[in-house]
mmCIF file of C-alpha atoms and ligand atoms in Angstrom:
data_model
loop_
_atom_site.group_PDB
_atom_site.id
_atom_site.type_symbol
_atom_site.label_atom_id
_atom_site.label_comp_id
_atom_site.label_asym_id
_atom_site.label_seq_id
_atom_site.Cartn_x
_atom_site.Cartn_y
_atom_site.Cartn_z
ATOM 1 C CA UNK A 1 -18.107 -16.967 6.475
ATOM 2 C CA UNK A 2 -15.649 -16.504 3.536
ATOM 3 C CA UNK A 3 -13.117 -13.739 4.947
ATOM 4 C CA UNK A 4 -11.779 -10.696 3.252
ATOM 5 C CA UNK A 5 -8.757 -11.838 4.085
ATOM 6 C CA UNK A 6 -6.797 -14.895 5.696
ATOM 7 C CA UNK A 7 -3.223 -15.947 6.404
ATOM 8 C CA UNK A 8 -1.258 -19.214 6.436
ATOM 9 C CA UNK A 9 2.460 -18.956 7.330
ATOM 10 C CA UNK A 10 2.869 -22.642 8.337
ATOM 11 C CA UNK A 11 5.584 -22.771 6.143
ATOM 12 C CA UNK A 12 7.258 -20.216 8.124
ATOM 13 C CA UNK A 13 7.043 -22.483 11.140
ATOM 14 C CA UNK A 14 11.004 -23.773 9.994
ATOM 15 C CA UNK A 15 12.602 -20.882 9.757
ATOM 16 C CA UNK A 16 10.970 -19.162 12.998
ATOM 17 C CA UNK A 17 11.667 -21.861 15.131
ATOM 18 C CA UNK A 18 15.876 -21.297 14.024
ATOM 19 C CA UNK A 19 15.876 -18.176 15.237
ATOM 20 C CA UNK A 20 14.252 -19.034 18.497
ATOM 21 C CA UNK A 21 16.580 -21.699 19.052
ATOM 22 C CA UNK A 22 19.744 -19.111 17.768
ATOM 23 C CA UNK A 23 19.064 -17.097 20.790
ATOM 24 C CA UNK A 24 19.469 -13.826 18.517
ATOM 25 C CA UNK A 25 16.006 -12.324 18.270
ATOM 26 C CA UNK A 26 16.341 -9.057 17.450
ATOM 27 C CA UNK A 27 17.758 -7.678 13.836
ATOM 28 C CA UNK A 28 20.292 -9.708 12.697
ATOM 29 C CA UNK A 29 21.186 -12.448 9.566
ATOM 30 C CA UNK A 30 17.437 -13.373 9.040
ATOM 31 C CA UNK A 31 16.559 -9.456 8.759
ATOM 32 C CA UNK A 32 19.303 -9.044 6.002
ATOM 33 C CA UNK A 33 18.191 -11.879 4.324
ATOM 34 C CA UNK A 34 14.652 -10.757 4.003
ATOM 35 C CA UNK A 35 16.311 -7.670 2.739
ATOM 36 C CA UNK A 36 18.475 -9.011 -0.094
ATOM 37 C CA UNK A 37 15.741 -11.391 -1.128
ATOM 38 C CA UNK A 38 13.042 -8.689 -1.382
ATOM 39 C CA UNK A 39 15.762 -6.256 -3.393
ATOM 40 C CA UNK A 40 16.389 -9.047 -5.797
ATOM 41 C CA UNK A 41 12.606 -10.488 -6.263
ATOM 42 C CA UNK A 42 11.427 -6.970 -7.168
ATOM 43 C CA UNK A 43 14.480 -5.503 -9.047
ATOM 44 C CA UNK A 44 15.936 -3.600 -6.673
ATOM 45 C CA UNK A 45 19.810 -2.314 -5.183
ATOM 46 C CA UNK A 46 18.849 -1.626 -1.880
ATOM 47 C CA UNK A 47 16.322 -2.891 0.537
ATOM 48 C CA UNK A 48 15.865 -1.819 4.060
ATOM 49 C CA UNK A 49 13.696 -3.324 6.844
ATOM 50 C CA UNK A 50 11.883 -1.658 9.352
ATOM 51 C CA UNK A 51 9.266 -2.785 11.796
ATOM 52 C CA UNK A 52 6.189 -1.433 10.255
ATOM 53 C CA UNK A 53 4.564 0.075 6.775
ATOM 54 C CA UNK A 54 3.815 3.074 8.655
ATOM 55 C CA UNK A 55 7.498 4.231 9.838
ATOM 56 C CA UNK A 56 8.645 2.965 6.343
ATOM 57 C CA UNK A 57 6.421 5.681 5.214
ATOM 58 C CA UNK A 58 7.977 8.342 8.048
ATOM 59 C CA UNK A 59 11.691 7.014 7.838
ATOM 60 C CA UNK A 60 11.742 7.414 3.523
ATOM 61 C CA UNK A 61 9.992 10.745 3.812
ATOM 62 C CA UNK A 62 12.510 12.060 6.232
ATOM 63 C CA UNK A 63 15.533 11.545 3.623
ATOM 64 C CA UNK A 64 13.526 14.862 2.441
ATOM 65 C CA UNK A 65 14.165 16.975 5.832
ATOM 66 C CA UNK A 66 10.564 18.670 5.604
ATOM 67 C CA UNK A 67 9.364 20.924 7.229
ATOM 68 C CA UNK A 68 5.522 22.359 7.878
ATOM 69 C CA UNK A 69 6.295 24.887 4.249
ATOM 70 C CA UNK A 70 7.258 21.460 2.843
ATOM 71 C CA UNK A 71 3.932 20.372 1.273
ATOM 72 C CA UNK A 72 4.024 16.106 0.281
ATOM 73 C CA UNK A 73 1.008 15.540 -2.529
ATOM 74 C CA UNK A 74 -0.450 12.399 -2.289
ATOM 75 C CA UNK A 75 -3.863 10.525 -2.410
ATOM 76 C CA UNK A 76 -6.328 10.756 0.231
ATOM 77 C CA UNK A 77 -8.315 7.482 -0.696
ATOM 78 C CA UNK A 78 -6.073 5.829 1.064
ATOM 79 C CA UNK A 79 -5.130 4.061 4.127
ATOM 80 C CA UNK A 80 -4.850 6.955 7.543
ATOM 81 C CA UNK A 81 -0.954 5.876 7.961
ATOM 82 C CA UNK A 82 0.113 7.774 4.290
ATOM 83 C CA UNK A 83 -1.634 10.938 5.515
ATOM 84 C CA UNK A 84 0.205 9.991 9.649
ATOM 85 C CA UNK A 85 3.422 9.270 8.356
ATOM 86 C CA UNK A 86 3.872 13.368 6.495
ATOM 87 C CA UNK A 87 2.707 14.634 9.423
ATOM 88 C CA UNK A 88 5.493 12.590 11.697
ATOM 89 C CA UNK A 89 7.718 13.618 9.173
ATOM 90 C CA UNK A 90 7.627 16.831 9.626
ATOM 91 C CA UNK A 91 5.711 17.905 6.579
ATOM 92 C CA UNK A 92 2.672 19.411 5.171
ATOM 93 C CA UNK A 93 -0.278 17.351 3.073
ATOM 94 C CA UNK A 94 -2.101 18.694 0.298
ATOM 95 C CA UNK A 95 -4.739 16.197 -1.778
ATOM 96 C CA UNK A 96 -4.906 15.655 -5.290
ATOM 97 C CA UNK A 97 -8.309 13.579 -6.534
ATOM 98 C CA UNK A 98 -7.791 10.524 -8.181
ATOM 99 C CA UNK A 99 -8.602 8.284 -10.926
ATOM 100 C CA UNK A 100 -11.187 6.598 -11.203
ATOM 101 C CA UNK A 101 -9.618 3.861 -13.444
ATOM 102 C CA UNK A 102 -6.951 2.790 -11.240
ATOM 103 C CA UNK A 103 -7.860 4.601 -7.767
ATOM 104 C CA UNK A 104 -4.447 6.312 -7.885
ATOM 105 C CA UNK A 105 -3.717 9.638 -7.839
ATOM 106 C CA UNK A 106 -4.314 11.371 -10.842
ATOM 107 C CA UNK A 107 -1.712 12.955 -12.794
ATOM 108 C CA UNK A 108 -3.388 16.171 -14.002
ATOM 109 C CA UNK A 109 -4.416 16.821 -11.213
ATOM 110 C CA UNK A 110 -1.437 16.351 -9.577
ATOM 111 C CA UNK A 111 -0.218 19.196 -12.103
ATOM 112 C CA UNK A 112 -2.694 21.521 -10.703
ATOM 113 C CA UNK A 113 -1.628 21.093 -7.120
ATOM 114 C CA UNK A 114 2.319 21.875 -7.617
ATOM 115 C CA UNK A 115 3.741 24.788 -6.184
ATOM 116 C CA UNK A 116 6.938 26.202 -5.142
ATOM 117 C CA UNK A 117 6.339 24.236 -1.871
ATOM 118 C CA UNK A 118 6.073 21.061 -3.272
ATOM 119 C CA UNK A 119 8.410 18.185 -2.272
ATOM 120 C CA UNK A 120 7.390 15.138 -2.433
ATOM 121 C CA UNK A 121 4.712 13.278 -4.467
ATOM 122 C CA UNK A 122 3.880 10.201 -2.881
ATOM 123 C CA UNK A 123 1.577 8.269 -5.089
ATOM 124 C CA UNK A 124 0.173 5.207 -3.209
ATOM 125 C CA UNK A 125 -0.465 2.436 -5.403
ATOM 126 C CA UNK A 126 -3.733 0.987 -3.973
ATOM 127 C CA UNK A 127 -5.081 -2.424 -4.414
ATOM 128 C CA UNK A 128 -2.329 -3.602 -5.314
ATOM 129 C CA UNK A 129 -1.771 -1.906 -8.736
ATOM 130 C CA UNK A 130 0.725 0.548 -9.895
ATOM 131 C CA UNK A 131 -0.898 4.576 -9.706
ATOM 132 C CA UNK A 132 0.395 5.888 -13.778
ATOM 133 C CA UNK A 133 4.514 6.147 -13.132
ATOM 134 C CA UNK A 134 5.053 7.555 -16.543
ATOM 135 C CA UNK A 135 3.088 10.616 -16.260
ATOM 136 C CA UNK A 136 3.509 11.059 -12.234
ATOM 137 C CA UNK A 137 7.048 10.659 -13.136
ATOM 138 C CA UNK A 138 7.788 12.919 -15.768
ATOM 139 C CA UNK A 139 5.614 15.705 -14.425
ATOM 140 C CA UNK A 140 7.983 14.693 -10.865
ATOM 141 C CA UNK A 141 11.442 15.189 -12.633
ATOM 142 C CA UNK A 142 9.906 18.425 -14.421
ATOM 143 C CA UNK A 143 9.078 19.775 -11.204
ATOM 144 C CA UNK A 144 11.880 19.134 -9.693
ATOM 145 C CA UNK A 145 10.195 16.778 -6.873
ATOM 146 C CA UNK A 146 11.135 13.328 -5.080
ATOM 147 C CA UNK A 147 8.611 10.704 -5.293
ATOM 148 C CA UNK A 148 7.639 8.350 -2.092
ATOM 149 C CA UNK A 149 5.624 5.551 -3.261
ATOM 150 C CA UNK A 150 3.479 4.256 -0.687
ATOM 151 C CA UNK A 151 3.636 0.544 -2.283
ATOM 152 C CA UNK A 152 2.533 -0.889 1.187
ATOM 153 C CA UNK A 153 -0.304 -2.905 -0.765
ATOM 154 C CA UNK A 154 1.788 -3.588 -4.183
ATOM 155 C CA UNK A 155 4.533 -6.420 -3.246
ATOM 156 C CA UNK A 156 5.620 -7.476 -7.038
ATOM 157 C CA UNK A 157 3.512 -4.827 -8.857
ATOM 158 C CA UNK A 158 4.985 -3.290 -12.329
ATOM 159 C CA UNK A 159 4.057 -0.771 -14.520
ATOM 160 C CA UNK A 160 6.175 -1.256 -18.325
ATOM 161 C CA UNK A 161 8.514 -3.790 -15.897
ATOM 162 C CA UNK A 162 9.372 -1.599 -13.282
ATOM 163 C CA UNK A 163 8.516 -2.849 -9.843
ATOM 164 C CA UNK A 164 6.819 -0.495 -7.090
ATOM 165 C CA UNK A 165 9.136 0.626 -5.014
ATOM 166 C CA UNK A 166 11.660 1.195 -8.146
ATOM 167 C CA UNK A 167 10.294 4.872 -8.892
ATOM 168 C CA UNK A 168 11.392 6.912 -5.877
ATOM 169 C CA UNK A 169 11.886 5.940 -2.304
ATOM 170 C CA UNK A 170 9.385 2.499 -2.234
ATOM 171 C CA UNK A 171 7.613 1.675 1.203
ATOM 172 C CA UNK A 172 5.993 -1.453 1.325
ATOM 173 C CA UNK A 173 3.868 -2.653 4.601
ATOM 174 C CA UNK A 174 4.430 -6.989 5.798
ATOM 175 C CA UNK A 175 1.197 -6.087 7.943
ATOM 176 C CA UNK A 176 -0.772 -9.128 8.711
ATOM 177 C CA UNK A 177 -3.481 -8.644 5.916
ATOM 178 C CA UNK A 178 -1.041 -7.701 3.345
ATOM 179 C CA UNK A 179 0.099 -9.537 0.500
ATOM 180 C CA UNK A 180 3.823 -10.556 1.800
ATOM 181 C CA UNK A 181 3.674 -10.445 5.856
ATOM 182 C CA UNK A 182 5.718 -10.618 8.891
ATOM 183 C CA UNK A 183 2.418 -9.940 11.194
ATOM 184 C CA UNK A 184 4.020 -6.164 11.207
ATOM 185 C CA UNK A 185 6.863 -5.016 9.746
ATOM 186 C CA UNK A 186 7.722 -2.711 6.915
ATOM 187 C CA UNK A 187 10.089 -2.481 4.069
ATOM 188 C CA UNK A 188 11.665 0.452 1.921
ATOM 189 C CA UNK A 189 13.510 0.263 -1.470
ATOM 190 C CA UNK A 190 15.159 2.739 -3.576
ATOM 191 C CA UNK A 191 18.407 2.406 -6.132
ATOM 192 C CA UNK A 192 20.499 5.276 -4.044
ATOM 193 C CA UNK A 193 23.209 4.281 -2.188
ATOM 194 C CA UNK A 194 23.351 7.397 -0.125
ATOM 195 C CA UNK A 195 19.564 7.105 0.973
ATOM 196 C CA UNK A 196 19.870 3.405 1.951
ATOM 197 C CA UNK A 197 22.907 4.665 4.111
ATOM 198 C CA UNK A 198 21.037 7.267 5.595
ATOM 199 C CA UNK A 199 17.694 5.133 6.421
ATOM 200 C CA UNK A 200 20.376 2.303 7.909
ATOM 201 C CA UNK A 201 21.513 5.158 10.275
ATOM 202 C CA UNK A 202 18.116 6.598 10.991
ATOM 203 C CA UNK A 203 16.227 2.838 11.905
ATOM 204 C CA UNK A 204 19.475 1.942 14.103
ATOM 205 C CA UNK A 205 19.286 5.649 16.778
ATOM 206 C CA UNK A 206 21.408 7.344 14.168
ATOM 207 C CA UNK A 207 24.137 5.441 15.191
ATOM 208 C CA UNK A 208 26.737 4.053 12.231
ATOM 209 C CA UNK A 209 29.244 2.157 14.618
ATOM 210 C CA UNK A 210 28.995 1.809 18.230
ATOM 211 C CA UNK A 211 27.702 4.693 19.947
ATOM 212 C CA UNK A 212 29.179 7.035 17.227
ATOM 213 C CA UNK A 213 25.244 9.188 16.587
ATOM 214 C CA UNK A 214 25.698 10.715 12.972
ATOM 215 C CA UNK A 215 22.102 12.248 12.764
ATOM 216 C CA UNK A 216 18.931 12.283 15.341
ATOM 217 C CA UNK A 217 17.226 8.687 15.179
ATOM 218 C CA UNK A 218 14.772 6.256 16.029
ATOM 219 C CA UNK A 219 14.066 2.531 16.687
ATOM 220 C CA UNK A 220 12.654 1.244 13.650
ATOM 221 C CA UNK A 221 14.302 -1.917 13.621
ATOM 222 C CA UNK A 222 12.649 -5.469 12.633
ATOM 223 C CA UNK A 223 12.899 -8.228 14.683
ATOM 224 C CA UNK A 224 14.787 -11.401 13.178
ATOM 225 C CA UNK A 225 11.665 -13.413 14.396
ATOM 226 C CA UNK A 226 9.735 -11.476 11.907
ATOM 227 C CA UNK A 227 12.124 -11.852 9.473
ATOM 228 C CA UNK A 228 11.769 -14.986 9.865
ATOM 229 C CA UNK A 229 7.734 -15.085 9.171
ATOM 230 C CA UNK A 230 8.394 -13.216 5.900
ATOM 231 C CA UNK A 231 11.054 -15.092 4.466
ATOM 232 C CA UNK A 232 9.230 -18.251 2.734
ATOM 233 C CA UNK A 233 6.688 -16.261 1.195
ATOM 234 C CA UNK A 234 9.157 -14.327 -1.094
ATOM 235 C CA UNK A 235 9.755 -17.689 -3.223
ATOM 236 C CA UNK A 236 5.508 -17.404 -2.906
ATOM 237 C CA UNK A 237 5.189 -14.572 -4.292
ATOM 238 C CA UNK A 238 4.405 -14.638 -7.598
ATOM 239 C CA UNK A 239 2.686 -17.650 -7.047
ATOM 240 C CA UNK A 240 0.350 -16.189 -4.810
ATOM 241 C CA UNK A 241 -0.375 -12.642 -6.785
ATOM 242 C CA UNK A 242 -1.213 -15.529 -10.035
ATOM 243 C CA UNK A 243 -3.316 -17.100 -7.960
ATOM 244 C CA UNK A 244 -5.371 -14.104 -7.045
ATOM 245 C CA UNK A 245 -5.100 -12.703 -10.314
ATOM 246 C CA UNK A 246 -7.141 -15.516 -11.746
ATOM 247 C CA UNK A 247 -9.131 -15.285 -8.528
ATOM 248 C CA UNK A 248 -9.840 -11.517 -9.605
ATOM 249 C CA UNK A 249 -10.436 -12.381 -13.588
ATOM 250 C CA UNK A 250 -13.126 -15.165 -12.243
ATOM 251 C CA UNK A 251 -14.721 -12.443 -10.455
ATOM 252 C CA UNK A 252 -14.961 -10.239 -13.305
ATOM 253 C CA UNK A 253 -16.116 -12.821 -15.924
ATOM 254 C CA UNK A 254 -19.239 -13.793 -13.544
ATOM 255 C CA UNK A 255 -20.376 -9.766 -12.531
ATOM 256 C CA UNK A 256 -19.927 -8.653 -15.882
ATOM 257 C CA UNK A 257 -23.285 -8.824 -16.942
ATOM 258 C CA UNK A 258 -24.266 -7.294 -13.310
ATOM 259 C CA UNK A 259 -25.770 -3.687 -14.061
ATOM 260 C CA UNK A 260 -25.155 -0.973 -11.781
ATOM 261 C CA UNK A 261 -21.305 -1.825 -11.030
ATOM 262 C CA UNK A 262 -18.268 -0.523 -11.832
ATOM 263 C CA UNK A 263 -15.449 -3.855 -11.674
ATOM 264 C CA UNK A 264 -12.041 -2.684 -11.256
ATOM 265 C CA UNK A 265 -9.986 -2.622 -14.320
ATOM 266 C CA UNK A 266 -6.511 -4.245 -15.029
ATOM 267 C CA UNK A 267 -3.957 -1.790 -17.695
ATOM 268 C CA UNK A 268 -2.060 -3.831 -19.846
ATOM 269 C CA UNK A 269 1.078 -2.421 -19.059
ATOM 270 C CA UNK A 270 1.114 -2.943 -15.431
ATOM 271 C CA UNK A 271 1.053 -6.309 -12.947
ATOM 272 C CA UNK A 272 -1.778 -5.829 -10.391
ATOM 273 C CA UNK A 273 -1.125 -8.385 -7.728
ATOM 274 C CA UNK A 274 -4.725 -7.921 -6.226
ATOM 275 C CA UNK A 275 -4.208 -6.990 -2.598
ATOM 276 C CA UNK A 276 -8.152 -5.948 -2.822
ATOM 277 C CA UNK A 277 -10.537 -6.786 -5.931
ATOM 278 C CA UNK A 278 -12.659 -3.569 -5.447
ATOM 279 C CA UNK A 279 -16.163 -2.815 -7.080
ATOM 280 C CA UNK A 280 -18.017 0.600 -6.894
ATOM 281 C CA UNK A 281 -21.444 0.722 -6.857
ATOM 282 C CA UNK A 282 -23.428 3.123 -9.736
ATOM 283 C CA UNK A 283 -26.627 5.154 -8.956
ATOM 284 C CA UNK A 284 -27.969 2.939 -11.041
ATOM 285 C CA UNK A 285 -27.566 -0.022 -8.565
ATOM 286 C CA UNK A 286 -30.849 -0.894 -6.300
ATOM 287 C CA UNK A 287 -28.811 -1.516 -2.686
ATOM 288 C CA UNK A 288 -26.341 1.332 -1.453
ATOM 289 C CA UNK A 289 -22.930 0.344 -0.187
ATOM 290 C CA UNK A 290 -23.537 -0.319 3.624
ATOM 291 C CA UNK A 291 -26.159 -2.366 3.451
ATOM 292 C CA UNK A 292 -25.116 -4.592 0.593
ATOM 293 C CA UNK A 293 -22.277 -5.179 2.608
ATOM 294 C CA UNK A 294 -24.048 -5.867 5.285
ATOM 295 C CA UNK A 295 -26.579 -8.662 3.016
ATOM 296 C CA UNK A 296 -23.333 -10.058 1.683
ATOM 297 C CA UNK A 297 -21.881 -10.636 5.305
ATOM 298 C CA UNK A 298 -25.863 -11.960 6.060
ATOM 299 C CA UNK A 299 -24.707 -14.549 3.523
ATOM 300 C CA UNK A 300 -21.321 -15.738 4.834
ATOM 301 C CA UNK A 301 -19.185 -13.057 2.699
ATOM 302 C CA UNK A 302 -17.244 -11.056 4.463
ATOM 303 C CA UNK A 303 -16.590 -7.395 2.318
ATOM 304 C CA UNK A 304 -15.171 -4.035 3.421
ATOM 305 C CA UNK A 305 -14.987 -0.012 2.410
ATOM 306 C CA UNK A 306 -11.661 0.620 1.686
ATOM 307 C CA UNK A 307 -11.676 3.210 2.570
ATOM 308 C CA UNK A 308 -15.217 4.123 3.617
ATOM 309 C CA UNK A 309 -14.412 7.955 4.223
ATOM 310 C CA UNK A 310 -11.492 10.155 3.003
ATOM 311 C CA UNK A 311 -8.348 10.093 4.520
ATOM 312 C CA UNK A 312 -8.461 13.656 5.596
ATOM 313 C CA UNK A 313 -12.337 13.597 6.545
ATOM 314 C CA UNK A 314 -11.817 13.484 10.435
ATOM 315 C CA UNK A 315 -12.233 16.650 13.049
ATOM 316 C CA UNK A 316 -8.432 16.045 14.157
ATOM 317 C CA UNK A 317 -7.053 16.103 10.488
ATOM 318 C CA UNK A 318 -9.537 18.958 9.541
ATOM 319 C CA UNK A 319 -8.509 21.381 11.625
ATOM 320 C CA UNK A 320 -4.832 20.512 11.528
ATOM 321 C CA UNK A 321 -3.314 23.334 9.147
ATOM 322 C CA UNK A 322 -0.999 21.116 7.544
ATOM 323 C CA UNK A 323 -3.508 19.123 6.069
ATOM 324 C CA UNK A 324 -4.784 21.295 3.054
ATOM 325 C CA UNK A 325 -7.630 20.320 1.513
ATOM 326 C CA UNK A 326 -9.141 20.533 -1.728
ATOM 327 C CA UNK A 327 -12.124 19.399 -3.924
ATOM 328 C CA UNK A 328 -11.609 15.806 -4.786
ATOM 329 C CA UNK A 329 -15.083 14.799 -6.391
ATOM 330 C CA UNK A 330 -13.825 11.362 -8.219
ATOM 331 C CA UNK A 331 -12.404 10.139 -4.891
ATOM 332 C CA UNK A 332 -15.152 11.091 -2.442
ATOM 333 C CA UNK A 333 -17.777 9.437 -4.596
ATOM 334 C CA UNK A 334 -16.021 6.571 -5.027
ATOM 335 C CA UNK A 335 -15.021 6.059 -0.905
ATOM 336 C CA UNK A 336 -18.674 6.580 -0.299
ATOM 337 C CA UNK A 337 -19.453 3.612 -3.172
ATOM 338 C CA UNK A 338 -16.474 0.965 -3.428
ATOM 339 C CA UNK A 339 -16.598 -2.369 -1.856
ATOM 340 C CA UNK A 340 -14.107 -5.052 -1.388
ATOM 341 C CA UNK A 341 -14.354 -8.730 -2.328
ATOM 342 C CA UNK A 342 -12.541 -11.778 -0.820
ATOM 343 C CA UNK A 343 -10.209 -12.265 -3.610
ATOM 344 C CA UNK A 344 -7.268 -14.150 -1.577
ATOM 345 C CA UNK A 345 -5.642 -16.750 -3.348
ATOM 346 C CA UNK A 346 -6.746 -19.973 -0.611
ATOM 347 C CA UNK A 347 -10.582 -18.814 -1.930
ATOM 348 C CA UNK A 348 -11.827 -22.248 -3.510
ATOM 349 C CA UNK A 349 -14.101 -21.984 -6.046
ATOM 350 C CA UNK A 350 -17.225 -22.773 -4.791
ATOM 351 C CA UNK A 351 -17.008 -19.817 -2.382
ATOM 352 C CA UNK A 352 -16.220 -17.708 -5.730
ATOM 353 C CA UNK A 353 -18.770 -18.811 -7.562
ATOM 354 C CA UNK A 354 -20.864 -18.165 -3.985
ATOM 355 C CA UNK A 355 -19.554 -14.777 -3.562
ATOM 356 C CA UNK A 356 -20.571 -13.861 -7.152
ATOM 357 C CA UNK A 357 -23.813 -15.635 -7.146
ATOM 358 C CA UNK A 358 -24.681 -13.525 -3.820
ATOM 359 C CA UNK A 359 -23.596 -9.959 -5.529
ATOM 360 C CA UNK A 360 -25.400 -10.555 -8.365
ATOM 361 C CA UNK A 361 -29.325 -11.275 -6.701
ATOM 362 C CA UNK A 362 -28.512 -8.479 -4.039
ATOM 363 C CA UNK A 363 -27.819 -5.961 -7.493
ATOM 364 C CA UNK A 364 -30.311 -7.548 -9.430
HETATM 365 C C1 LIG B 401 -1.092 -0.997 5.362
HETATM 366 C C2 LIG B 401 -0.917 0.221 4.908
HETATM 367 C C3 LIG B 401 0.079 1.402 5.270
HETATM 368 C C4 LIG B 401 0.492 1.338 6.648
HETATM 369 O O1 LIG B 401 1.469 -0.225 6.822
HETATM 370 P P1 LIG B 401 1.342 -0.837 8.903
HETATM 371 O O2 LIG B 401 2.453 -1.937 8.207
HETATM 372 O O3 LIG B 401 0.004 -1.046 8.893
HETATM 373 O O4 LIG B 401 2.317 0.745 8.962
HETATM 374 C C5 LIG B 401 0.039 2.356 4.570
HETATM 375 N N1 LIG B 401 -0.360 2.609 3.530
HETATM 376 C C6 LIG B 401 -1.539 1.813 3.169
HETATM 377 C C7 LIG B 401 -1.708 2.241 1.672
HETATM 378 C C8 LIG B 401 -1.899 0.932 3.738
HETATM 379 O O5 LIG B 401 -2.479 -0.040 3.170
#
């Protein structure tokens, strides 16, 4: 079976052993090293490591003291963590529709949702490609609202040369299937020294110096063991993204003549790091999404539907007053028809060909 994602962190063994042998397992020098190496890799002043991508979002949103009257505008076409994090941070959520070309929130739709309660715009750089940060940046500045980026899937992605995580407060995940991983972990990035300091205090029980509590805090700390898993991958980040881009280009070449299919678009001014390679089946397609995924699996190709339903489309959110649901026709259609094919850096040429051949025969 060709897996949709594959983890190989054998090059971390030495550093992990070093931490284990040191006897200091909790947040310490290895976390600091991870933070400084990631910050320089993407070109941001401050990086604060936390225990997962969801808490990265919660902590980042907490900077803006949200209460139920405050709204965060985000994408409905995302992992549920984006939504859960806003509610956990105390705010309400309003959903903008997405753009069919990049799967991220559409600036015009965001503009139509902005109101006096909006405090944060939270784009999700889905599948490893940045949202249109030019338009979203301008819009947010005009409206005087903050930007929190859900960059959980976008380590190393750029927009006009600037990295995801540098347009607002950036939140990355180091979960096992992400392009950069520590098993579980998260990173927050910012160029604002005041935010960075508050985040460091917040993640450690609100404590600046031992037993001096400055705010109501939490334990969001990452361990040195986890940091040691991720550190060696930072020097390979570009190589990993390049290999994925090469695989994506092969898939696109191989599938370009297949009818009934929308292939993922890569924009000139954006560096796509291909966390996922996602195609959209159109009404011309002879098979529906779920059948396509099942048939691909029969042929030994594991595909995914990220995400099969919109984040709010569950009873627990539909009945919550803090979740403001509006019409999002593009997001809805794409969630029903999207399929992610394997694109990871460990795919062999024959495996890519098998994916292309199987998809082609199912769709012709
Ligand atoms: C993975 C992911 C998260 C959450 O990260 P965890 O590390 O799993 O908590 C948030 N948003 C998106 C878009 C993700 O893909």
